[in-house]
Each structure stands twice: as structure tokens, then as C-alpha cells.
mmCIF file of C-alpha atoms in Angstrom:
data_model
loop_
_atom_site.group_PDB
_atom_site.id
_atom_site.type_symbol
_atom_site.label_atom_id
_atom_site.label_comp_id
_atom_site.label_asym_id
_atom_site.label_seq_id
_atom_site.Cartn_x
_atom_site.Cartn_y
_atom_site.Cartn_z
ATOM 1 C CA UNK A 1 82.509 34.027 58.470
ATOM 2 C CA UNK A 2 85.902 34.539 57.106
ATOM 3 C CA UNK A 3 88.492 37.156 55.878
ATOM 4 C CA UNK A 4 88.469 38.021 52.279
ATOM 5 C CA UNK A 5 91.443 40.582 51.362
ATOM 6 C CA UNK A 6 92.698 42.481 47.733
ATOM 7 C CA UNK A 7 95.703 44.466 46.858
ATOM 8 C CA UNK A 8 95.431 48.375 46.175
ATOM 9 C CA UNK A 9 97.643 50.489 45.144
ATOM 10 C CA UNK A 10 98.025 48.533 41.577
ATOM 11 C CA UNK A 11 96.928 50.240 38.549
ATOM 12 C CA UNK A 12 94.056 47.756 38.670
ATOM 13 C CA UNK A 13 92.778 46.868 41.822
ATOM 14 C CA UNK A 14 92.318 43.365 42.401
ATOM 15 C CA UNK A 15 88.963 41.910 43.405
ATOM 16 C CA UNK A 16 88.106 40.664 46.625
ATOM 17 C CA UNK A 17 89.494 37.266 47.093
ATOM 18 C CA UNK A 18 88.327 34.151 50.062
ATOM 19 C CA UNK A 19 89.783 31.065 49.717
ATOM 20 C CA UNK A 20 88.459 28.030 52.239
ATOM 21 C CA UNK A 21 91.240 27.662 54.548
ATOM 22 C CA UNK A 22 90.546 31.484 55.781
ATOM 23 C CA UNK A 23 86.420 30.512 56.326
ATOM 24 C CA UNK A 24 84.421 28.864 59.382
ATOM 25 C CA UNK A 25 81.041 27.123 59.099
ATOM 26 C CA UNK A 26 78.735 27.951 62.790
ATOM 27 C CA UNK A 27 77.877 24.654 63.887
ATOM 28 C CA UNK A 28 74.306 24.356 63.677
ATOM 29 C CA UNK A 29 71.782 27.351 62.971
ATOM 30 C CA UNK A 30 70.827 28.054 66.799
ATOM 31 C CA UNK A 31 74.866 28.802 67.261
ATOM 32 C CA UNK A 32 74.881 32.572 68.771
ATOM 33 C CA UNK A 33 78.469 32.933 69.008
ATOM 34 C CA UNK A 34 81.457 31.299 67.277
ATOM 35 C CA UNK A 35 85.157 32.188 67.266
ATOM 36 C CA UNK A 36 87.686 31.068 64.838
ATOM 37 C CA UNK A 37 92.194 32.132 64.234
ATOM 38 C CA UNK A 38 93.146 32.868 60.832
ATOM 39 C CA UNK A 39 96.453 33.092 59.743
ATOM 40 C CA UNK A 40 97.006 35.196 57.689
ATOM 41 C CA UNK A 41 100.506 34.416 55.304
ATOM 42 C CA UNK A 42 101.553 36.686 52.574
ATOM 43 C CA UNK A 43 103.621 33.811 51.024
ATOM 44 C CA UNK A 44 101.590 31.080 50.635
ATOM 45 C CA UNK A 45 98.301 33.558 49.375
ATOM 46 C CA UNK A 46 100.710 34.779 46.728
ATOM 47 C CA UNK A 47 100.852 38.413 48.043
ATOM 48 C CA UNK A 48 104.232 40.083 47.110
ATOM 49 C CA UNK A 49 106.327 42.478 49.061
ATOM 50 C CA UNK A 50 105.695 45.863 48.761
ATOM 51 C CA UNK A 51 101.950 45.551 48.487
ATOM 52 C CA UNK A 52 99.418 46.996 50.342
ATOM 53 C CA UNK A 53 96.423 44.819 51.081
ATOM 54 C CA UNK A 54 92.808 45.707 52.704
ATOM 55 C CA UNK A 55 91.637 43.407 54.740
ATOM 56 C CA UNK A 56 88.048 42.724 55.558
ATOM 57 C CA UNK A 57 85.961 39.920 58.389
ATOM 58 C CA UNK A 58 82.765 39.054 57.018
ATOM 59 C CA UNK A 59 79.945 37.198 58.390
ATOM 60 C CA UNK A 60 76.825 35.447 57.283
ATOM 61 C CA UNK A 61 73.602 35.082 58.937
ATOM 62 C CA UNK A 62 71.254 31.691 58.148
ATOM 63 C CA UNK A 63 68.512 34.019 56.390
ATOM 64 C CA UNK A 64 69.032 33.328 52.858
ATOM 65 C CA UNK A 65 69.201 36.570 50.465
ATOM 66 C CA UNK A 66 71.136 38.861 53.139
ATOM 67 C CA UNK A 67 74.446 40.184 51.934
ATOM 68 C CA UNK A 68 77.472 39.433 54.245
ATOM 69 C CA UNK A 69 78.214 42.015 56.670
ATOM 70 C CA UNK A 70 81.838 43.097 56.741
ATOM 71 C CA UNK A 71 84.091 44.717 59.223
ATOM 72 C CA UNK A 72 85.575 48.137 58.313
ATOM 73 C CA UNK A 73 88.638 47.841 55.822
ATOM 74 C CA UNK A 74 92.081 47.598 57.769
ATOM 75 C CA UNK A 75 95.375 48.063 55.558
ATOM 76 C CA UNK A 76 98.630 46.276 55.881
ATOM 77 C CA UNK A 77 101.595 46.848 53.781
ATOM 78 C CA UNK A 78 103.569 43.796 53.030
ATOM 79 C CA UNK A 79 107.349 44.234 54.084
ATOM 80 C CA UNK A 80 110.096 42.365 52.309
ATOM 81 C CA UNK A 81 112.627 40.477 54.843
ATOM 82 C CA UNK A 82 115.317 43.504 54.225
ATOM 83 C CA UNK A 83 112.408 45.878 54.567
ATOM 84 C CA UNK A 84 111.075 44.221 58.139
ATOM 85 C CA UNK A 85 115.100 43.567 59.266
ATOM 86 C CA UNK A 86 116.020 47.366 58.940
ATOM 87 C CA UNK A 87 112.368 48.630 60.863
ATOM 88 C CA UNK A 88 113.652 45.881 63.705
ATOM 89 C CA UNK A 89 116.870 46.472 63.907
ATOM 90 C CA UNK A 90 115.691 50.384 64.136
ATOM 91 C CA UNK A 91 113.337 49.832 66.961
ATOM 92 C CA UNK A 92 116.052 47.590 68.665
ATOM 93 C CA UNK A 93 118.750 50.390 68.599
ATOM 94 C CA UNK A 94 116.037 52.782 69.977
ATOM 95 C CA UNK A 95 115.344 50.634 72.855
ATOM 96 C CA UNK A 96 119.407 50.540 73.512
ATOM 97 C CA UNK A 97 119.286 54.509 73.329
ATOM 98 C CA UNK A 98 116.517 54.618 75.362
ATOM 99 C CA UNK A 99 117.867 52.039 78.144
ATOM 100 C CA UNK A 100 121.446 53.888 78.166
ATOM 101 C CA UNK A 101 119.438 57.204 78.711
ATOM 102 C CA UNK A 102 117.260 55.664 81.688
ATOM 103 C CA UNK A 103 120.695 54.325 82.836
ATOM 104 C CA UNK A 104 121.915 57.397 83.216
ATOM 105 C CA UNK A 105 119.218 58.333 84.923
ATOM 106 C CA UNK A 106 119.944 55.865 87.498
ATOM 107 C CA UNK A 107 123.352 56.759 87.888
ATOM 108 C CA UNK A 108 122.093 60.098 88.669
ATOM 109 C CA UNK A 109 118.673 59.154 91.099
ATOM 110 C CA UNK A 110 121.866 56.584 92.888
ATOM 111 C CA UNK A 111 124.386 59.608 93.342
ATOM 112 C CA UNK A 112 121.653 62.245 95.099
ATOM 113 C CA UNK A 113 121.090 58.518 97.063
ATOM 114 C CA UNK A 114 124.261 58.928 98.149
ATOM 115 C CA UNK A 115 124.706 62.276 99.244
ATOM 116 C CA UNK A 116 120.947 62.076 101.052
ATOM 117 C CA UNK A 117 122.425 59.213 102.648
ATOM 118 C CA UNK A 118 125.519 61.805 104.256
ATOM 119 C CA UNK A 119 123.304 63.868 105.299
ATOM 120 C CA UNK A 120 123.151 64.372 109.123
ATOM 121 C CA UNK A 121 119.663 64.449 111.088
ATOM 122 C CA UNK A 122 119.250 68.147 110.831
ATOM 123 C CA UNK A 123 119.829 68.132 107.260
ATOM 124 C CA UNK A 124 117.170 65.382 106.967
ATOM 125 C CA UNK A 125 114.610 67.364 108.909
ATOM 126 C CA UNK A 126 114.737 70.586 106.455
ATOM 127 C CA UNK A 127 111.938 70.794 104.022
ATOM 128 C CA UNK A 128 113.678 71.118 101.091
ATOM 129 C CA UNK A 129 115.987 67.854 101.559
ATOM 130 C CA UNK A 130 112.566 66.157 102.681
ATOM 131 C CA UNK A 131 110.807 67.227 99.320
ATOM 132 C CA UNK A 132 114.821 65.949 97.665
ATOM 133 C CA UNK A 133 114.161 62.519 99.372
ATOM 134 C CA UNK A 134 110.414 62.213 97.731
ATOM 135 C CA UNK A 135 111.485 63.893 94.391
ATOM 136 C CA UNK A 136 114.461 61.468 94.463
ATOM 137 C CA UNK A 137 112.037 58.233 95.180
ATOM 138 C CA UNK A 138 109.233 59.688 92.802
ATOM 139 C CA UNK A 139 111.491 59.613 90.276
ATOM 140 C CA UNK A 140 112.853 56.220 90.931
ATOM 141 C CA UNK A 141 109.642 54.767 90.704
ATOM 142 C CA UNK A 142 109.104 56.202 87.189
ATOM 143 C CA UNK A 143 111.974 55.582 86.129
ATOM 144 C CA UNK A 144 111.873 51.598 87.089
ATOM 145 C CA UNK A 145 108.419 51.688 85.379
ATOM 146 C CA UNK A 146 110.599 53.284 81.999
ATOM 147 C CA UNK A 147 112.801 50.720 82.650
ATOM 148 C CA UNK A 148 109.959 47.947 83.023
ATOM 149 C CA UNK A 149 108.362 49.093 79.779
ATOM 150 C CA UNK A 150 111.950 48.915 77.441
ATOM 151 C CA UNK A 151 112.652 45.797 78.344
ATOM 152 C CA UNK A 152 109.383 44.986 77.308
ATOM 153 C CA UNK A 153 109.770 46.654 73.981
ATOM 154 C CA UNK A 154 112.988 45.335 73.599
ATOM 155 C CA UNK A 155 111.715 41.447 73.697
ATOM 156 C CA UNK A 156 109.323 42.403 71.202
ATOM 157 C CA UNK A 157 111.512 43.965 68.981
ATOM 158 C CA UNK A 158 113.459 40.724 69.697
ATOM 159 C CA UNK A 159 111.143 38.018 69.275
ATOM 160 C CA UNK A 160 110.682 39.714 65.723
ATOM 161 C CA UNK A 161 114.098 39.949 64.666
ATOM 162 C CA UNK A 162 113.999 35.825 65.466
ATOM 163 C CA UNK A 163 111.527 35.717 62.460
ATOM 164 C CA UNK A 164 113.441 37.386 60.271
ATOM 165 C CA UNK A 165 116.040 35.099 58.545
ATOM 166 C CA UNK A 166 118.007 38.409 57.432
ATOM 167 C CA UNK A 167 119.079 38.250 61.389
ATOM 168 C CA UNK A 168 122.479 35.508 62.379
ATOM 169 C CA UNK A 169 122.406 34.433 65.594
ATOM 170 C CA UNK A 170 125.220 35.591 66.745
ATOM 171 C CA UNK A 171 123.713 39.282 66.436
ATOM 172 C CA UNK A 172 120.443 38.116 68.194
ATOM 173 C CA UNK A 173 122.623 36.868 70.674
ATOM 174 C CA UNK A 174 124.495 40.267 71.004
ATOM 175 C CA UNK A 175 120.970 41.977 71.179
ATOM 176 C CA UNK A 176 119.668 39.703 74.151
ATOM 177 C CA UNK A 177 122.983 40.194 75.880
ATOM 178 C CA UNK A 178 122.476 44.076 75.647
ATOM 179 C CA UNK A 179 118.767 44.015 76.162
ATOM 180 C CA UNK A 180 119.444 41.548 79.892
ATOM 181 C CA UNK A 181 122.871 44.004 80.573
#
């Protein structure tokens, strides 16, 4: 099995191309199952930026004369470092956008808090301030699990601008402080 890969979008398109270190050999010919990583790296296959390449997985069977049988084709375009810095640091001032907008959300879910919390008995009792209280919490909830799922995003976005040697570390460091604030 293995990965074999070519670049499109050329005037000629390139052949397929394997190389060994992107193969596995099953161990023996009763093996049923077998499981391998591949890493993939642009640099060291000679791949330049701005190329789109189609991927394939192919696997043998033991049955000499069968053909391999490949996976369907996926497509990845290959990003320069300026290319992948500007997508990150994109998606990283989304997140920020996104997090002020859930904080004011907050501020807003914490001030109807506050005025429930005035309220006297009687108030409490009424219907409509009881459907207020589980609007209020409802939207709490979801707005944690917004909160949950940023954050989230945000280390992502994160962890890949700490690939990206376009990125100092001072403004990684400004990012992490913004993305824990």
C-alpha cells in the first residue's frame, strides 16, 4: 500500500509518482489488516508552492496480475509560508471577533442576571419573568458551548501559526494572551 500523488493544473500534467519512504510491505500473506502514517512533506518531495496536487492510497492484494486499487482522488493546494500566515492570521482575527461578540453576549445574559436577581418573590412567580429566568439560562448554556468551541478554534488556529516561521513570537504570544483573556 502506499500514496502515490501528481501535480495538475500544469500545462502538462505530471505522472503519478511513489517513492519508498511513502510505501508499506503486509507482513506475511495471511495479514488481513495493516495500518501504516505517511507524512506527507511538500519540501522534501520537491512540490512547489502554489501547486495543486491529487493525492491517491493504493493497495495491493498477493494475487499476482491484479491492478492496485486506489482510493478516490483528494486535492490539496500547496500554500507558500506568506500564503498559509495570512489564511492563519485571518482565522485568528475571526476567532477574536467572534469571542468579543460572545463577550458581549455575556455582558448582556450577566446584566438581565442582575436585574432577575432584584426581583422580589411576586415578580419571580409571574410567567413571563419565569420563561426570562429559562430564556436567560438557555442562552447561557449556548453561549458557554460558543464560547467552548472558539477557544477551541482559536488553539488550532494557534498551534498553526507556531508552524509558520512568517509568525515572531512575540505576536504568538500576543495571540495566546488574547485567546486565554
Amino acid at each position: 500500500a502506499g500514496i502515490e500523488w501528481r501535480a495538475l493544473g500544469q500545462t502538462e500534467e505530471t505522472a503519478p509518482k511513489t517513492i519508498e519512504s511513502l510505501t508499506v510491505s503486509a507482513k506475511g500473506t495471511q495479514e488481513k489488516e495493516m495500518a501504516s502514517d505517511f507524512y506527507f512533506s511538500p519540501a522534501v518531495l520537491g512540490i512547489s508552492r502554489d501547486t495543486t496536487v491529487e493525492l491517491k492510497v493504493w493497495a495491493t492484494d498477493h494475487l499476482p496480475g491484479r491492478e492496485p486499487n486506489r482510493t478516490s482522488p483528494i486535492q490539496l493546494h500547496i500554500l507558500g509560508v506568506e500564503d498559509h500566515a495570512e489564511i492563519v492570521r485571518q482565522k485568528l482575527e475571526e476567532v477574536l471577533q467572534n469571542l468579543e461578540e460572545v463577550s458581549r453576549t455575556e455582558e448582556n445574559i450577566a446584566e438581565d442576571t442582575r436585574e432577575l436577581a432584584k426581583s422580589d418573590n411576586e415578580t419571580l412567580e409571574k410567567t413571563k419573568t419565569k420563561e426570562k429566568i429559562k430564556s436567560t439560562a438557555e442562552e447561557q448554556g449556548n453561549n458557554a458551548e460558543d464560547l467552548k468551541d472558539l477557544v477551541k478554534e482559536g488553539a488550532n488556529a494557534l498551534m498553526e501559526a507556531m508552524k509558520n516561521p512568517a509568525f515572531d513570537e512575540q505576536t504568538l504570544r500576543d495571540w495566546a494572551q488574547n485567546l486565554k483573556s
